[in-house]
Amino acid sequence: MIQYIVRRVLLAIPVILGILVVTFLIARAIPGDPCRSALGERATEAACEAFNQRMGLDQPVLVQLGIYMRQILLEGDFGSSIRYSRPVSLMLIERLPVTLELGVSALILAVMVGIPAGILSAVKRNSRIDVAAMVGSNIGVSMPVYWLGLMLAYVFSIFLKDTPFWLPPSGRLTAGVIAAPFYKVWDWQLVSGSLGAQAADFFSNLVLFNSFITGQWHVFSDGIKHLILPAVALSTIPLAIIARITRSSMLDVLGAEYVRTARAKGLAERAVILKHALRNALLPIITVVGLQTGTLFAGAVLTETIFSFSGVGRALFDAITGRDFPVIQAFTVVIAVGYVAINLIVDICYAFIDPRIKIE
Amino acid sequence: MSTKKTTTQPLLDVQNLKTYFYTDDGVLTAVDGVDFQVAPRQVFGLVGESGCGKSVTSLSLMRLVDTPGKIVDGQVLLQGENLLDKTPAEMTKVRGSQISMIFQQPKSSLNPVFTIGDQIVEVFKIHETISEKDARQQAVELLRRVGIPDPERKAQAYPHELSGGQAQRVMIAMALALKPRLLIADEPTTALDATIQAQILDLMQDLRDTTDTAVILITHDLGVIAELADRVAVMYAGKIVEEGDTTALFDKPLHPYTQGLMGSIPVLGDTKERLEVIPGNVPSLINLQPGCRFASRCGARVEHNLEICTQVEPDLIEFDAGHKVRCWLYQEHAGHTPPLKAFADKKDRK
Amino acid sequence: MAVQSPPVASVEQVQDYRNNSLLFLTFRRLFRQRNAQVGMLILGFLVLVAIFAPALAPYDPDQSLIGVESIDKRAGPCIHLLGCPADQPEHYMGVDGNVRDQYSRIIYGTRVSLFIGFSTIGLAVIFGTIIGAVSGYAGGWVDNIIMRIMDVILAFPSFLLAIAIITVLGRGLQNALYAIAIVNVPVFARLVRSSVMSLKELDFVTASRSLGASPLRILFIRILPNAIPTLIVQATLSIGGAILEAAALSFLGLGAQPPLAEWGTMLGTERNQVFTSPHLVFFPGIAIMVTVLAFNLLGDGFRDAMDPRLAQLAKS
Amino acid sequence: MSAKSQTSPGRSPLIEVRNLKKYYPVRGGLLRRKVADVKAVDDVSFAIYPGETLGLVGESGCGKTTVSKTMLRLEEATAGHIFFEGEDVLAADAAGMKNLRRNMQIVFQDPYSSLDPRLPVGESIAEALVVHGIGDPQERFERVLAVLRKVGLEDYHATRYPHQFSGGQRQRIGIARALILDPKFIVLDEPVSALDVSIQAQVLNLLSDLQQELGLTYLFVAHNLAVVEHISHRVAVMYLGRVAEIAPRKALFKKPLHPYTQALMSAVPKKHPAEKKERILLTGDVPSPLNPPTGCRFHPRCPVARMGHCDVEEPQLRQLEPEHWVACHYAEDFI
Amino acid sequence: MKRQKLFSALALLVVASLLLVACGSPAAPAQDTSAPADDTGAETGPAGDFAGDILDAGSCDYGGKVLSIEAVDRLTVQFNLCKPDPAFLAKIAFTPFGIQPKEWIASTGGTGELLERPIGTGPYMVSEWVRGDQVVFTRFDGYWGEAGSAQTAVLRWATEGAARLQELQAGTANFVTNISPDDYATVESDPNLVLIPQDNPNVFYIGFTNTFAPWDDVRVRQAVAMGIDRQRIVDNFYPPGSEVPHSFTPCGIPNGCEGEDWYEFDPEAARALLAEAGFPDGFDTSIYYRDVFRAYLPEPPLVAVEIQAQLRENLGINAQVVPMESGEFIELATTGALDGIHLLGWGADYPHITNFLDFHFGAGNPQLGNAHPEIYEVLQQASSIGDLAEAAPLYAQANNAIKELVPMVPVAHGSVAHAASASLGGAYYPPFGSNEFYRMDSGADTLVYVQNAEPISLYCADETDGESLRPCQQVVETLLDYATDSGDTVPELATACTPNDDSTVWVCTLRDGVKFHDGSDFDANDVVASFAAGLDASNPNHVGNTGSFDYFAYLWDALINAE
C-alpha cells in the first residue's frame, strides 16, 4: 500500500515537470519580446536588460527552463502581474479561496445529487425516474454553463424579485458586508508577510469558512446566498456526468456475479445496492469525480465571469484578455498542478476502496 | 449409490415453470414449462448443453432472473409454499437460509472488496441475531470444515488472494452456513482445473453424506452427474426431455438426444475411432418451430420417418417407473405405434 | 478481395452479404435506440437547416435592418400568429443590438457550429489515431514517451489549455478550432492506443501474424478498422463537447469574431442584456444546447448499439 | 540428458522442440525493474513425427499454450531450438519465417475472437493467400470455397459474417483458415474446449478426417484428458512449465508412470454411476510458476515424494519403457 | 546544497517579513487626529523655520511647461511656467495631481502600499481593498470640510451595464454609473430611481494611423469620412441627447466648433474618391476597439459591427472586427501601432479646447501617425493666447485643416447618464471629474457606489482610467476642485491661485489646518513632493504602477529629466 502510494506520487512528478515545461513553452511561444510582454511596451532598454538577465533570457533555452523551474519549485516565486504590479502569489492568496469555495460547493452538490440520482436510475432501470434522470442529465451535459448561469440569474433575480426566492445575481458578498478575518477576531499576532500570515490570509479569504468559525452569521448567510446560483450553474455538468457514470457503473456492478451471490445470500435489496454494489461501483465514480474537477476549474472561468466572482477563473480570464503573461503562466501552473494533485488523491483513494490495488 | 425414493412430499416441486426473456429481437423462451420434484436429501442433477435453460431454471427458483428475463408462469413449491407468490421481502428470507446457491465462477462470485470472513459473517447477520464474535467464530469453523487450511488467517483474506478451488470452497461454506434445505450448485466445477475439480467433487460428496441438504446440481458434464446425482433430468432447448434415476438413465438412455450426448463424449480409457455425432446446432429459442425441438437434429426421426415430430410437441411421459421421456418414439399417437426398438438398440451401452 | 466477384452469389446472397455486416447490424440496432432516434432526428434537422440556411432565413444574417424596417434594436420576438400586430415586422426571435434578425443568425449559426464540431474532432481523430496507433503498436519506449506527453496535456483542464493555446495563437475562430483539436488529440490517442493494445492480443490478429502478415498490414487492415466503432462513439460524444467548448471560447471573445453568426459569440456580445432583452441570450443558448444534445444522444446511442454486452443480452 | 535422444530411431521428426524456455519478466518495486521471471516454459523438449498427433495436456498455467505459441513464433522464445524439417524456426529471418509459416498453422481456442468480426469469413480465410501473394482473386475465391467444403461448410458461407455462425461452425472456419495454405503442421490450441459436447464431437471427427485425408501433423493442446486420449497418438503431460511424462497413448493411459499423470487421470469423473473409482486426491493448488518449488516441481503435492530427495534434486526425463519417458525419481515403483 | 538553498530562502523570507512589518506599521490608519503635531518639526515651526522644497527643471529646454514648483513658505506654493497656460487652473484641479504626504511617498518609494492605500486629506480614507470585489472607505473624521454622512462608503464594480442597474433596482446599491442607452426608459419609469445625466463634453472618433497604407492617402480618409452615416449611428446606438459632431471638439467648449461643418454623408462621392485612390472595390482592413463602456461610446461592439457593416455596404471595404483588452488597445492605439482603424474617444478632463485639439493633433502624438503641420502649427500659436475671441479665428483655421486632412472621423458626442436610487440625497454628477461620496446621503451608515470596473491602482498620479481616478478622488484632494455643475474651479486645498500678468507664474495659497489621514499636517512641501514624484522622471519615487505617469506627461507637455 505504502509502496503503491509512493509510486503514484513519484509518477506525478514527471507530469508536474511536464506541466512546467508546457507553460514555459507557451510563455516562450507567445509572439513578441518576452521582456516587453512582461514589463509592458514602455519598458526601457535598461529595464529590459536587467529583466533578461534576471530571467536568464540571454542564456540557452534549457538554462532558462532550469531557472524558471527553480523559481517556481524552490523559491515559490511566480513573478509579478504586469497589470497590477503585484506578486502573483499575493493574487493567488486572494483569488484561490474564492474559487475553492465555489468549486467545492459545486462538487459537493454534484456528488450529493448525482450519485443518488445515478443509483436510483440504475436500480429503477427503464422506469420513469430513470428516463427522467437520464433525459435530465443529457440536457445537463449539453447545456452551456454560462447560459445556464445567465438564465438562473434572470429567473432568480428578476423573475422572482420580491419573493423569498430572490437571490443576488452577482458578487461574493453584498456590498459593505465584510467578514473580520478570524485572526483578527481571535487577536492573533501575526508577522505580516510571513508564511503564517499568508496562510492566515488565505484561510480568512475563505469567506464561508472564516465567517463560520468566527460565528459571523450574517456574513455566512450572505455568502451562502451569493454562492447558490454560481454553484448550481457550475455543478450542472459534473452532476450530469456523475449521475450518468454512477448509473452505468451501477448497472455493470448490479450485473456482476458477486451481486447475484449477495442476493442469493438473502441480503435485502437495499443492502445489496448500498453495500455490495455501491462500494464496487465507486471506483469509476471517483475517477470521474476527480476528472470533473477539471471541468470545474474550466467552468469557473465562465461562471465567475457571469456572476462577478473574483476567483482565479475570473482573474485568469482578465489576465488572458489583458495579456498579463506572468499571471496566465502562474495560474495555469497552479490549476494544472492542483488538478494533478486531485487525481493523485483519487488514485490513492482507490487503494483504500479496492483491496486488489495493494498487490499491483 | 443410495437411491432415495420420493414417497413422501417432495422438498421442492417445480410445476410448469416458464421464464422468458424479452429481447429486442423477440421473446426468448429460455425455460418453457419445466416440471420436476426434488426430495429431501436428494441430489438432483440437471444436465444439458449451454443455452438449454438449466441455469435460468436455477435462477428462476431463487427468483434472481435479471431483466429482460421474467418468470411468466408456473409454481415453485418449497415444502408446499409457492416461492413465486412471496413478496420480495419474504423471498429474501428464503434465500440463503432455506435455499442457497453456488456458481460456476467462484472468484467473481465473491465480492472483491470484502474479506471472505466478512462475507460469511454477513450470512449469519442477515438471518440470525448473533454477535459479531460468534459469527466470526462460526465462519472460521465453516472454513475449516470445507477444507481451507489455516482458516483464521484466510478469513482475513480478500477473494483475489484465493485460488479458484479455495474460492469455491468459500462459496460452499457460505452456502451451507445456515444449513439450508436446498443447495443449488450451478456448474460448481466447470471453471476449475481437473485436479481441483476432483477435490471439490470430493468435498461435495462428503457434504452430501453428512448434511441434510438436498442439492440441485446443474452441469453439462455427465461425469459430474455420474459422480454425484441421485436423479437426473436432461434439458434441451428449454424443456426437460428425459428424467430418471441416475443409474437407470445411464443404463438405458431413452431420448435420442440423451443417447447422442452420451455417444459424443470421449470417455477415458474407452477409445474408439470415431465419436457419435448429433448433427446440426441447437435451435434458436426465439421464433421456435412447432413440434419436437430436437426434431431437426434427430437421426431416429429420419430413421423411423416420423412426421409428427415436426408438427406436434410430445409430452413428458413416464416410460418406466420413475423414468420419463419426451419423445414420440415412446408414445402412441394417431395411427402409430411407438418404435420401441430404437431404444432397444441402445440398451446395451454402458 | 476474392469475394468481390463471388461466382455463387445470387442477388439474395449479395443482399445477405451487405445486410449482415457488423456495421449494418450496428446501424440497425442504432435505429432502434430511442436516444439515437431522437439524436438522429435532431441532427438530421440541423444538417438540413445548415444546408438550406439561405432558403430558411428570412434575412441576411449580417444585414442591419436600420433604415430597412422601423424596428428598435433588441426588439423582442414578434410572431404574427401569436398575436403580434400585423403592422410590425415579423421576427421570430427578435432582433439583436445591431438590429439583425436573430432567427436568421441562429439558422446560419447552425452551419458554423456543425463545421466547428466536425472539423475539430476530425483533426483530433486523425492525429490522435496516428499517435495512438504508433504508440500502441510500437510499445516500449516510444509508447512511454508518447503517453507521458499525452499525460501532461491531459493534466491541464482541457478548456484552460485551449485558452492557453489561444493566447499563443491569437484570437479568432480558426485558432480556436486548432486549440480545441489539440486538446482533444490525447483523448483519441489514448483510446486508439488502448484499442490497439487489446486488439493486438485477440486471436484473429494473432492468426494474421501466424499467416506471416506484415506489421503494417496487421495494424491498418486488422487492428485499426476494428477500433473504428469505439472511435465513432468517442468522436460523436466529443463533437458535442467541441461545439460547447468552441461556443464558450467565442462567448469569452476568444473564438469566432463578429459579424460571424456564431451562437457563442451572439450570446457573449449580448450577455449584458439578459435582464432587459432575455431573448438575445435565450435563443442562442437553446440552439447550442439542442445541437450538443443531438450529438450526445447519438453518441450514447452508438455506444449502446456497439456494446457487446447488450448484444449478448439479446442473444442468450 | 539431451533432448535429441527422445526421438525414436528410424523415424525422423517433422518438428522437434529442444530445450525450449520462455520466461516472462516480472517487474516490481518503485522503478518497475525486473525482479524475477515467470518460468512459463522451462526446458521443454519433444518431437512430433509426420502424420501423427501429439497431445499436450496439463492444467491451466502449466505452459502448454505458451509452448504452442512459441513454436510458431507468435511469442519469442527465451532459449532453445525448434526444428521444422531440420530448419531452426527460432533462427529464421523474416523471409525464411514467412516461408515456414506456409507450413505451420494454428487453430485457436476461442472461436469468437479468432475471426475478424468485420469481414465476411471468406475474406478472413483468403487473407493467407493474399499475404503470400497466391493466385488472383478468382483463384483465391475458388480455393476458399474448396476449403470451406472440406471442413463441411457450404459455398454461400463465404459471404457471411462471423456473428452469423454458431461456435462449432466458427471453429470449422478457423480450421479452414489454417488449411488454406496446405500446411504440413497445425497447432490445435484447445480447439474444442469452448464448444458444447455435441459440437465438440463434430469437430474432433472433422480433425481426424482431415488428418487422414491430408496427412497432417497435429500438436493438440488440451486440458481434457479424455479428448486428448481420443485424438492423440502420443501424449505429453506438462506440469509447471516442464514435461512430466511423454509416451504413446496406449502406454500412457494404461500405465501412467508419473504420480501427477496418475492423479490427473483419477480426477476424471466416473463415466457411469455404478463405476467404482479409487481417487488420488492431490492436496492444495498448483504453485505459482513465479516461484516454483525446488527440486521436483510436483513434490509438495506428490503422494510418493520423499523429502531430502524430491525437494532437492530435479528429476530428468528418463526413458523407462519403449518411447515412454518420465521425469520422476521413483517412477520405477509404478512399473 | 539543497539545504543551503532552503535556508537562504527561509532567511530571505524572514528578512522580507521583518521589512514588511517595519514598513507596514505606519500604514495602519491612524484614527486619532490628536497625534502629536510636532512629529515633523520643520513643518510646524514658525514660518521662518520652514525649509521649502523645490522642483526645478533647470531650464525649459526639455519641452515641458513647468519650469519649477517651489514651496515658498509653509502655505504658499509657486508654479513657474515656461509658457502661459490658459488651462492652468483647470489642470491642477485634476485628480492625478492630488496631494499625498511627502514622507508617505518617500517611505513607499513610489510602490507597494502607495498603490493600495493612498493617504490624502479627503473626506474618506481607504479601509480595505478586497481585490476583485470592493473597495471599502471609512469616513475621515479629521476632515477639514463638511464630513460625509455615511460612516462607510463601498465602491464596487460590474462590467455589465445591466448588472449595475440590477444592483440599483435590487436596492443593493445607491448610485451606479453609466446607464446603457437601452435602460434610460427603465430608469425614468421607475419611481424608485433617478437618472443623473452628466454634462461631460466628449467625442467618439474613428482614428487612422497615417503611417500605414492605405490610410496614408488622404482621399481614402476622406472617403471614410463621407461614407459613414454618422446620424444613423447616433440615432441607433447613443442615448437621447447625443449629437452628430460639427467638428472634433464639442460646441460646448469655447471655440470648439469654429470653422466649417463636417462632411455630409455621401456614399457615392465617397466611392468615387476611393476609386480615385485606387480602390474601386474597397480593400481589407481591421477595426480595433476595446469593449469598455465610455460616455463617448456606450456600446462598443455594436458600433464596431455597425461601422463594419457600413464600410462594407457604403464603400466595399471589408473590415475585420478586432476587440482588444483595454490596456493593450490603449497602448497600441496611442503609440500608433494599429494598422487598421481604431475606435476611440475622448472625454474632457477640463473645459478647454486644448484638452481636445492639442492632445490629439499636437506635434508629438504618434497615435494618428505623422502629425500635420497645417494643424499643429496653428494650434501652438493659439494655445498661448489667453483671450478666447482672439484665438477663435485660429481655431477655425485648425478645424478646417482637420476637416481637410481627416486625421480621424468624429462620429458622436455622446450623452451619458448615471442613476441613483431616489432616496439618495444630493445625488449629482459634475461635468468634470467624478462625483464625491461625501456630498451624497444614503440615509444609512453605508453608501454603495457601483462603477464599471475595478480600479487598477489607487496611486492616481500614474493612472488614467476613470475607474481608478474615482476612488482616488474620494481620498486624495487637489489644490483646486471642479464645481459640481460647471467647468469652473473652486478652492480645495488651495484657497486661491493667482497668476502674474503673463500667466507664467502662479502662486497658490494653501488652506491651513488640513490634516492627512495619517494625522500629519498638510503643507507646501507635500505639494512639491507630490508633483515631483509624478513630473520628475529622475525622482526616486517616480515608479508607480506602470511608471508612465501619462497625465503628467500630456498635460504639462513633457516629464522633467525624461530620457
Coordinates of N, CA, C and O in Angstrom, one line a residue, chain E residues 380-474:
Chain E
Q380 N -0.4 75.5 -31.9 CA 0.6 76.0 -31.0 C 0.5 77.5 -30.8 O 0.6 78.1 -29.7
Q381 N 0.2 78.1 -31.9 CA 0.0 79.5 -31.9 C -1.2 79.9 -31.0 O -1.1 80.8 -30.2
A382 N -2.3 79.2 -31.2 CA -3.5 79.5 -30.5 C -3.3 79.3 -29.0 O -4.0 79.9 -28.2
S383 N -2.6 78.2 -28.6 CA -2.6 77.8 -27.2 C -2.0 78.8 -26.2 O -2.3 78.7 -25.1
S384 N -1.2 79.7 -26.7 CA -0.7 80.7 -25.8 C -1.5 82.0 -25.8 O -1.1 82.9 -25.1
I385 N -2.6 82.0 -26.5 CA -3.4 83.2 -26.4 C -4.5 83.0 -25.4 O -5.3 82.0 -25.4
G386 N -4.5 83.8 -24.4 CA -5.4 83.7 -23.3 C -6.8 84.1 -23.7 O -7.8 83.5 -23.2
D387 N -6.9 85.1 -24.5 CA -8.3 85.6 -24.8 C -9.0 84.8 -25.9 O -8.5 84.4 -26.9
L388 N -10.2 84.3 -25.5 CA -11.0 83.4 -26.4 C -11.3 84.0 -27.8 O -11.0 83.3 -28.8
A389 N -11.8 85.2 -27.8 CA -12.2 85.8 -29.1 C -10.9 85.9 -30.0 O -11.0 85.7 -31.2
E390 N -9.9 86.2 -29.4 CA -8.6 86.4 -30.1 C -8.2 85.1 -30.8 O -7.7 85.1 -31.9
A391 N -8.4 84.0 -30.1 CA -8.0 82.7 -30.6 C -8.9 82.1 -31.6 O -8.6 81.2 -32.3
A392 N -10.2 82.6 -31.6 CA -11.2 82.0 -32.4 C -10.8 81.7 -33.9 O -11.0 80.6 -34.4
P393 N -10.3 82.8 -34.6 CA -10.0 82.5 -36.0 C -9.0 81.4 -36.2 O -9.0 80.6 -37.1
L394 N -8.1 81.3 -35.2 CA -7.0 80.3 -35.4 C -7.7 78.9 -35.2 O -7.3 78.0 -35.9
Y395 N -8.6 78.8 -34.3 CA -9.2 77.5 -34.1 C -10.1 77.2 -35.3 O -10.2 76.0 -35.7
A396 N -10.7 78.2 -35.9 CA -11.5 77.9 -37.1 C -10.6 77.4 -38.2 O -10.9 76.4 -38.9
Q397 N -9.4 78.0 -38.3 CA -8.4 77.5 -39.3 C -8.0 76.1 -39.0 O -7.9 75.2 -39.9
A398 N -7.8 75.8 -37.7 CA -7.4 74.4 -37.3 C -8.4 73.4 -37.6 O -8.2 72.4 -38.2
N399 N -9.7 73.8 -37.3 CA -10.8 72.8 -37.5 C -10.9 72.6 -39.0 O -11.2 71.5 -39.4
N400 N -10.8 73.6 -39.8 CA -10.9 73.4 -41.3 C -9.8 72.5 -41.8 O -10.0 71.7 -42.7
A401 N -8.6 72.7 -41.2 CA -7.5 71.9 -41.6 C -7.8 70.4 -41.3 O -7.5 69.5 -42.0
I402 N -8.4 70.2 -40.1 CA -8.7 68.9 -39.7 C -9.7 68.2 -40.6 O -9.6 67.1 -41.0
K403 N -10.7 69.0 -41.0 CA -11.7 68.5 -41.9 C -11.0 68.2 -43.3 O -11.3 67.1 -43.9
E404 N -10.1 69.0 -43.7 CA -9.4 68.8 -45.0 C -8.6 67.5 -45.0 O -8.6 66.7 -45.9
L405 N -7.8 67.3 -43.8 CA -6.8 66.3 -43.8 C -7.4 65.0 -43.2 O -6.7 63.9 -43.3
V406 N -8.5 65.1 -42.5 CA -9.1 63.9 -41.9 C -8.1 63.0 -41.1 O -8.0 61.8 -41.5
P407 N -7.5 63.5 -40.1 CA -6.7 62.5 -39.3 C -7.5 61.5 -38.6 O -7.0 60.5 -38.2
M408 N -8.8 61.9 -38.5 CA -9.8 60.9 -37.9 C -11.2 61.4 -38.3 O -11.3 62.5 -38.9
V409 N -12.2 60.6 -38.0 CA -13.5 61.0 -38.3 C -14.3 61.1 -37.0 O -14.5 60.1 -36.3
P410 N -14.7 62.3 -36.6 CA -15.5 62.4 -35.3 C -16.9 61.9 -35.6 O -17.5 62.2 -36.6
V411 N -17.4 61.0 -34.8 CA -18.7 60.3 -35.1 C -19.8 60.7 -34.2 O -20.9 60.9 -34.6
A412 N -19.5 61.0 -32.9 CA -20.5 61.3 -32.0 C -20.0 62.1 -30.8 O -18.9 61.9 -30.4
H413 N -20.9 62.9 -30.3 CA -20.7 63.5 -29.0 C -21.8 62.8 -28.1 O -22.9 63.0 -28.3
G414 N -21.3 61.9 -27.2 CA -22.3 61.0 -26.5 C -22.8 61.7 -25.3 O -22.2 62.5 -24.7
S415 N -24.1 61.4 -25.1 CA -24.7 61.8 -23.9 C -24.6 60.7 -22.9 O -24.6 59.5 -23.3
V416 N -24.4 61.0 -21.6 CA -24.2 59.9 -20.7 C -25.0 60.2 -19.4 O -25.2 61.4 -19.1
A417 N -25.5 59.2 -18.8 CA -26.3 59.4 -17.6 C -26.0 58.3 -16.6 O -25.6 57.1 -17.0
H418 N -26.0 58.6 -15.4 CA -25.9 57.6 -14.3 C -27.2 57.5 -13.6 O -28.1 58.2 -14.0
A419 N -27.3 56.6 -12.6 CA -28.6 56.5 -12.0 C -28.3 56.4 -10.5 O -27.3 55.8 -10.0
A420 N -29.3 56.8 -9.7 CA -29.2 56.7 -8.3 C -30.6 56.3 -7.8 O -31.6 56.5 -8.5
S421 N -30.6 55.8 -6.6 CA -31.9 55.5 -6.0 C -32.5 56.8 -5.6 O -31.8 57.8 -5.2
A422 N -33.8 56.9 -5.7 CA -34.5 58.2 -5.5 C -34.2 58.7 -4.1 O -34.3 59.9 -3.8
S423 N -33.9 57.8 -3.2 CA -33.7 58.2 -1.8 C -32.3 58.7 -1.5 O -32.1 59.2 -0.4
L424 N -31.5 58.7 -2.5 CA -30.1 59.2 -2.2 C -30.1 60.7 -2.2 O -30.4 61.3 -3.3
G425 N -29.8 61.3 -1.1 CA -29.9 62.7 -1.0 C -28.6 63.3 -1.7 O -27.5 62.8 -1.6
G426 N -28.9 64.4 -2.4 CA -27.8 65.1 -3.0 C -27.1 64.4 -4.2 O -26.0 64.7 -4.5
A427 N -27.9 63.5 -4.8 CA -27.3 62.8 -5.9 C -27.0 63.8 -7.1 O -27.8 64.6 -7.4
Y428 N -25.8 63.7 -7.6 CA -25.4 64.6 -8.7 C -24.3 64.0 -9.5 O -23.8 62.9 -9.1
Y429 N -23.9 64.6 -10.6 CA -22.7 64.2 -11.2 C -22.1 65.4 -11.9 O -22.8 66.1 -12.7
P430 N -20.9 65.8 -11.6 CA -20.3 67.0 -12.2 C -19.9 66.8 -13.6 O -19.6 65.6 -14.0
P431 N -19.8 67.8 -14.4 CA -19.3 67.6 -15.8 C -17.9 67.1 -15.8 O -17.6 66.4 -16.8
F432 N -17.1 67.5 -14.9 CA -15.7 67.1 -14.9 C -15.4 66.4 -13.6 O -15.8 66.7 -12.6
G433 N -14.5 65.4 -13.7 CA -14.1 64.6 -12.5 C -15.3 63.7 -12.2 O -16.3 63.6 -12.9
S434 N -15.2 63.1 -11.0 CA -16.2 62.2 -10.6 C -17.0 62.9 -9.5 O -16.6 63.9 -8.9
N435 N -18.2 62.4 -9.2 CA -18.9 62.9 -8.0 C -18.3 62.4 -6.8 O -17.6 61.3 -6.7
E436 N -18.5 63.1 -5.7 CA -17.8 62.8 -4.4 C -18.8 62.2 -3.5 O -19.9 62.7 -3.3
F437 N -18.4 61.1 -2.8 CA -19.3 60.3 -2.0 C -19.9 61.2 -0.8 O -21.0 61.1 -0.4
Y438 N -19.0 62.0 -0.3 CA -19.4 62.7 0.9 C -20.5 63.7 0.6 O -21.2 64.2 1.6
R439 N -20.7 64.1 -0.6 CA -21.8 65.0 -0.9 C -23.1 64.4 -1.0 O -24.2 65.0 -1.1
M440 N -23.1 63.1 -0.9 CA -24.4 62.3 -1.1 C -24.8 61.6 0.2 O -23.9 61.2 0.9
D441 N -26.1 61.5 0.4 CA -26.5 61.0 1.7 C -27.5 59.8 1.4 O -28.6 59.9 0.9
S442 N -27.0 58.6 1.8 CA -27.8 57.4 1.5 C -28.8 57.2 2.6 O -29.7 56.4 2.5
G443 N -28.7 58.0 3.7 CA -29.7 57.9 4.7 C -29.3 56.7 5.6 O -30.1 56.3 6.5
A444 N -28.2 56.1 5.4 CA -27.8 54.9 6.2 C -26.3 55.0 6.5 O -25.7 56.0 6.1
D445 N -25.8 54.1 7.2 CA -24.4 54.1 7.6 C -23.5 53.8 6.4 O -22.3 54.1 6.4
T446 N -24.1 53.2 5.4 CA -23.3 52.8 4.2 C -23.8 53.4 3.0 O -25.0 53.5 2.7
L447 N -22.8 53.8 2.1 CA -23.2 54.2 0.8 C -22.5 53.3 -0.2 O -21.3 53.0 -0.1
V448 N -23.3 52.7 -1.1 CA -22.7 51.8 -2.1 C -22.8 52.4 -3.5 O -23.8 52.9 -3.9
Y449 N -21.6 52.4 -4.1 CA -21.5 53.0 -5.4 C -20.9 52.0 -6.3 O -19.9 51.3 -6.0
V450 N -21.6 51.8 -7.4 CA -21.1 50.8 -8.4 C -20.7 51.4 -9.7 O -21.4 52.1 -10.3
Q451 N -19.4 51.1 -10.0 CA -18.9 51.7 -11.3 C -18.6 50.5 -12.3 O -19.0 49.4 -12.1
N452 N -17.9 50.9 -13.4 CA -17.8 49.9 -14.5 C -16.8 48.8 -14.3 O -16.9 47.7 -14.8
A453 N -15.7 49.2 -13.5 CA -14.6 48.2 -13.5 C -13.8 48.4 -12.2 O -14.0 49.4 -11.5
E454 N -13.0 47.5 -11.9 CA -12.1 47.6 -10.7 C -11.0 48.6 -11.0 O -10.5 48.7 -12.1
P455 N -10.6 49.4 -9.9 CA -9.5 50.2 -10.1 C -8.3 49.4 -10.4 O -8.2 48.3 -10.0
I456 N -7.3 50.0 -11.1 CA -6.1 49.3 -11.4 C -5.1 49.5 -10.2 O -4.6 48.6 -9.7
S457 N -4.9 50.8 -9.8 CA -4.2 51.0 -8.6 C -4.8 52.3 -8.0 O -5.5 53.0 -8.7
L458 N -4.5 52.6 -6.8 CA -5.0 53.8 -6.2 C -4.0 54.9 -6.0 O -4.1 55.8 -5.3
Y459 N -2.9 54.8 -6.8 CA -1.9 55.9 -6.9 C -2.2 56.5 -8.2 O -1.7 56.2 -9.2
C460 N -3.0 57.5 -8.1 CA -3.6 58.0 -9.4 C -2.7 58.9 -10.2 O -3.0 59.3 -11.3
A461 N -1.6 59.3 -9.6 CA -0.6 60.1 -10.4 C -0.2 59.3 -11.6 O 0.0 59.8 -12.7
D462 N -0.2 58.0 -11.4 CA 0.2 57.1 -12.5 C -1.0 56.3 -13.2 O -0.8 55.3 -13.8
E463 N -2.2 56.8 -13.0 CA -3.3 56.1 -13.6 C -4.1 57.1 -14.5 O -4.0 58.3 -14.3
T464 N -4.8 56.5 -15.4 CA -5.5 57.3 -16.4 C -7.0 57.0 -16.4 O -7.8 57.8 -16.8
D465 N -7.3 55.8 -16.0 CA -8.7 55.4 -16.2 C -9.6 55.9 -15.1 O -9.3 56.0 -14.0
G466 N -10.8 56.3 -15.5 CA -11.8 56.9 -14.6 C -12.1 56.0 -13.4 O -12.4 56.5 -12.3
E467 N -12.0 54.7 -13.6 CA -12.4 53.8 -12.5 C -11.3 53.8 -11.4 O -11.6 53.5 -10.3
S468 N -10.1 54.2 -11.7 CA -9.1 54.4 -10.7 C -9.2 55.8 -10.1 O -9.0 56.0 -8.9
L469 N -9.4 56.8 -11.0 CA -9.5 58.1 -10.5 C -10.6 58.4 -9.5 O -10.5 59.2 -8.6
R470 N -11.7 57.7 -9.8 CA -12.9 57.9 -8.9 C -12.6 57.7 -7.4 O -12.7 58.5 -6.6
P471 N -12.1 56.4 -7.1 CA -11.8 56.2 -5.7 C -10.7 57.2 -5.2 O -10.7 57.6 -4.0
C472 N -9.7 57.5 -6.0 CA -8.7 58.4 -5.6 C -9.3 59.7 -5.2 O -8.8 60.4 -4.2
Q473 N -10.3 60.1 -6.0 CA -10.8 61.5 -5.7 C -11.5 61.6 -4.4 O -11.6 62.7 -3.8
Q474 N -12.0 60.4 -3.8 CA -12.6 60.4 -2.5 C -11.6 60.6 -1.4 O -11.9 61.1 -0.3

